[in-house]
Amino acid sequence: APDVTLSCIFDEGNTQESTMFSDATAMGWRVVEAWKSTEDKEHNIVGHIDGKLVKPGVFDDAIVFDCKSTSPYSYNTLREPEDFISHKRHYIRSYPTQLLTYCLLENEKDGLLILKNKVTGMIRPIVFNMDATFTTNGTSQTGWDIAEEGLKKAERINTAIKNDDAPRSIPYDEGICGECSFNHICPTALGSKDEPTILNWREMEDLLDERAELIAKTSPHTDDFKKLDEVNKNIKRLTEGYHDW
């Protein structure tokens, strides 16, 4: 059975995506080719772009865009392309790969990643260019390099399917394996000492990061204490009774 929490996250993302279309139109952008299917038959890749945006004087040619709704903390910390590429969470690192692969398949040099704060409704557009060089942790790569990584991953998957041979699994990582729908049959997950839980780790990570940031402030304002109290209450809400499953 599908994970209920994950299903709700995707459903909420679809709802937020629809409102972002309205927001873009209100700001003078024109949405074209919405939810267009795109594919690379050679690598057996099929996807659906959220659409393309056109705004005279800004992007005269249509630019591929992808919408992502985020928590307030993630929204505040994701401001530059490198923030995504070097992020500690695998699913946020995958955003540029998805967008730039779409750009490659659509023969476009620019992609727009649009973030939306799920609480305030604020949006932030971030441009990814195929020719740009992104340097993170001492490593430099272009948009083309990142897109090519996606194609190489598809090649590995296709080869494994053709040979009926599962690729070697990664070392156990709670952030990945703990949320994986296949952890009940994966040797790595089954062999781990820690049993997977149904705790919402994505929300918990955001709260712990925000809590650490608030505690680290040398002279917190009254508002910061209020925020810290609220964060602590939300952490308690998430952890209470999570063994009851």
mmCIF file of N, CA and C in Angstrom, residues 172 177 182-196:
data_model
loop_
_atom_site.group_PDB
_atom_site.id
_atom_site.type_symbol
_atom_site.label_atom_id
_atom_site.label_comp_id
_atom_site.label_asym_id
_atom_site.label_seq_id
_atom_site.Cartn_x
_atom_site.Cartn_y
_atom_site.Cartn_z
ATOM 1 N N TYR A 172 23.197 2.030 4.002
ATOM 2 C CA TYR A 172 21.950 2.452 4.637
ATOM 3 C C TYR A 172 22.017 3.926 5.029
ATOM 4 N N CYS A 177 16.635 5.582 2.892
ATOM 5 C CA CYS A 177 16.091 4.241 3.106
ATOM 6 C C CYS A 177 14.875 4.259 4.036
ATOM 7 N N PHE A 182 10.374 0.565 -0.760
ATOM 8 C CA PHE A 182 10.850 -0.806 -0.958
ATOM 9 C C PHE A 182 11.732 -1.277 0.194
ATOM 10 N N ASN A 183 11.710 -0.547 1.326
ATOM 11 C CA ASN A 183 12.605 -0.943 2.411
ATOM 12 C C ASN A 183 12.204 -2.273 3.054
ATOM 13 N N HIS A 184 11.003 -2.757 2.744
ATOM 14 C CA HIS A 184 10.579 -4.043 3.314
ATOM 15 C C HIS A 184 11.172 -5.235 2.562
ATOM 16 N N ILE A 185 11.785 -4.982 1.389
ATOM 17 C CA ILE A 185 12.391 -6.078 0.633
ATOM 18 C C ILE A 185 13.858 -5.803 0.307
ATOM 19 N N CYS A 186 14.359 -4.615 0.662
ATOM 20 C CA CYS A 186 15.740 -4.248 0.342
ATOM 21 C C CYS A 186 16.699 -4.854 1.354
ATOM 22 N N PRO A 187 17.732 -5.566 0.898
ATOM 23 C CA PRO A 187 18.695 -6.180 1.829
ATOM 24 C C PRO A 187 19.381 -5.149 2.721
ATOM 25 N N THR A 188 19.677 -3.980 2.158
ATOM 26 C CA THR A 188 20.346 -2.943 2.957
ATOM 27 C C THR A 188 19.458 -2.487 4.102
ATOM 28 N N ALA A 189 18.183 -2.201 3.797
ATOM 29 C CA ALA A 189 17.263 -1.727 4.834
ATOM 30 C C ALA A 189 16.963 -2.823 5.845
ATOM 31 N N LEU A 190 16.767 -4.049 5.360
ATOM 32 C CA LEU A 190 16.446 -5.154 6.260
ATOM 33 C C LEU A 190 17.627 -5.510 7.156
ATOM 34 N N GLY A 191 18.848 -5.250 6.660
ATOM 35 C CA GLY A 191 20.029 -5.587 7.441
ATOM 36 C C GLY A 191 20.473 -4.488 8.380
ATOM 37 N N SER A 192 19.767 -3.346 8.351
ATOM 38 C CA SER A 192 20.149 -2.245 9.224
ATOM 39 C C SER A 192 19.713 -2.544 10.657
ATOM 40 N N LYS A 193 20.416 -1.956 11.598
ATOM 41 C CA LYS A 193 20.084 -2.169 13.004
ATOM 42 C C LYS A 193 18.844 -1.384 13.417
ATOM 43 N N ASP A 194 18.615 -0.268 12.726
ATOM 44 C CA ASP A 194 17.482 0.575 13.084
ATOM 45 C C ASP A 194 16.281 0.226 12.226
ATOM 46 N N GLU A 195 15.187 -0.074 12.862
ATOM 47 C CA GLU A 195 13.975 -0.374 12.114
ATOM 48 C C GLU A 195 13.391 0.907 11.536
ATOM 49 N N PRO A 196 12.900 0.850 10.273
ATOM 50 C CA PRO A 196 12.277 2.026 9.707
ATOM 51 C C PRO A 196 11.050 2.411 10.521
#
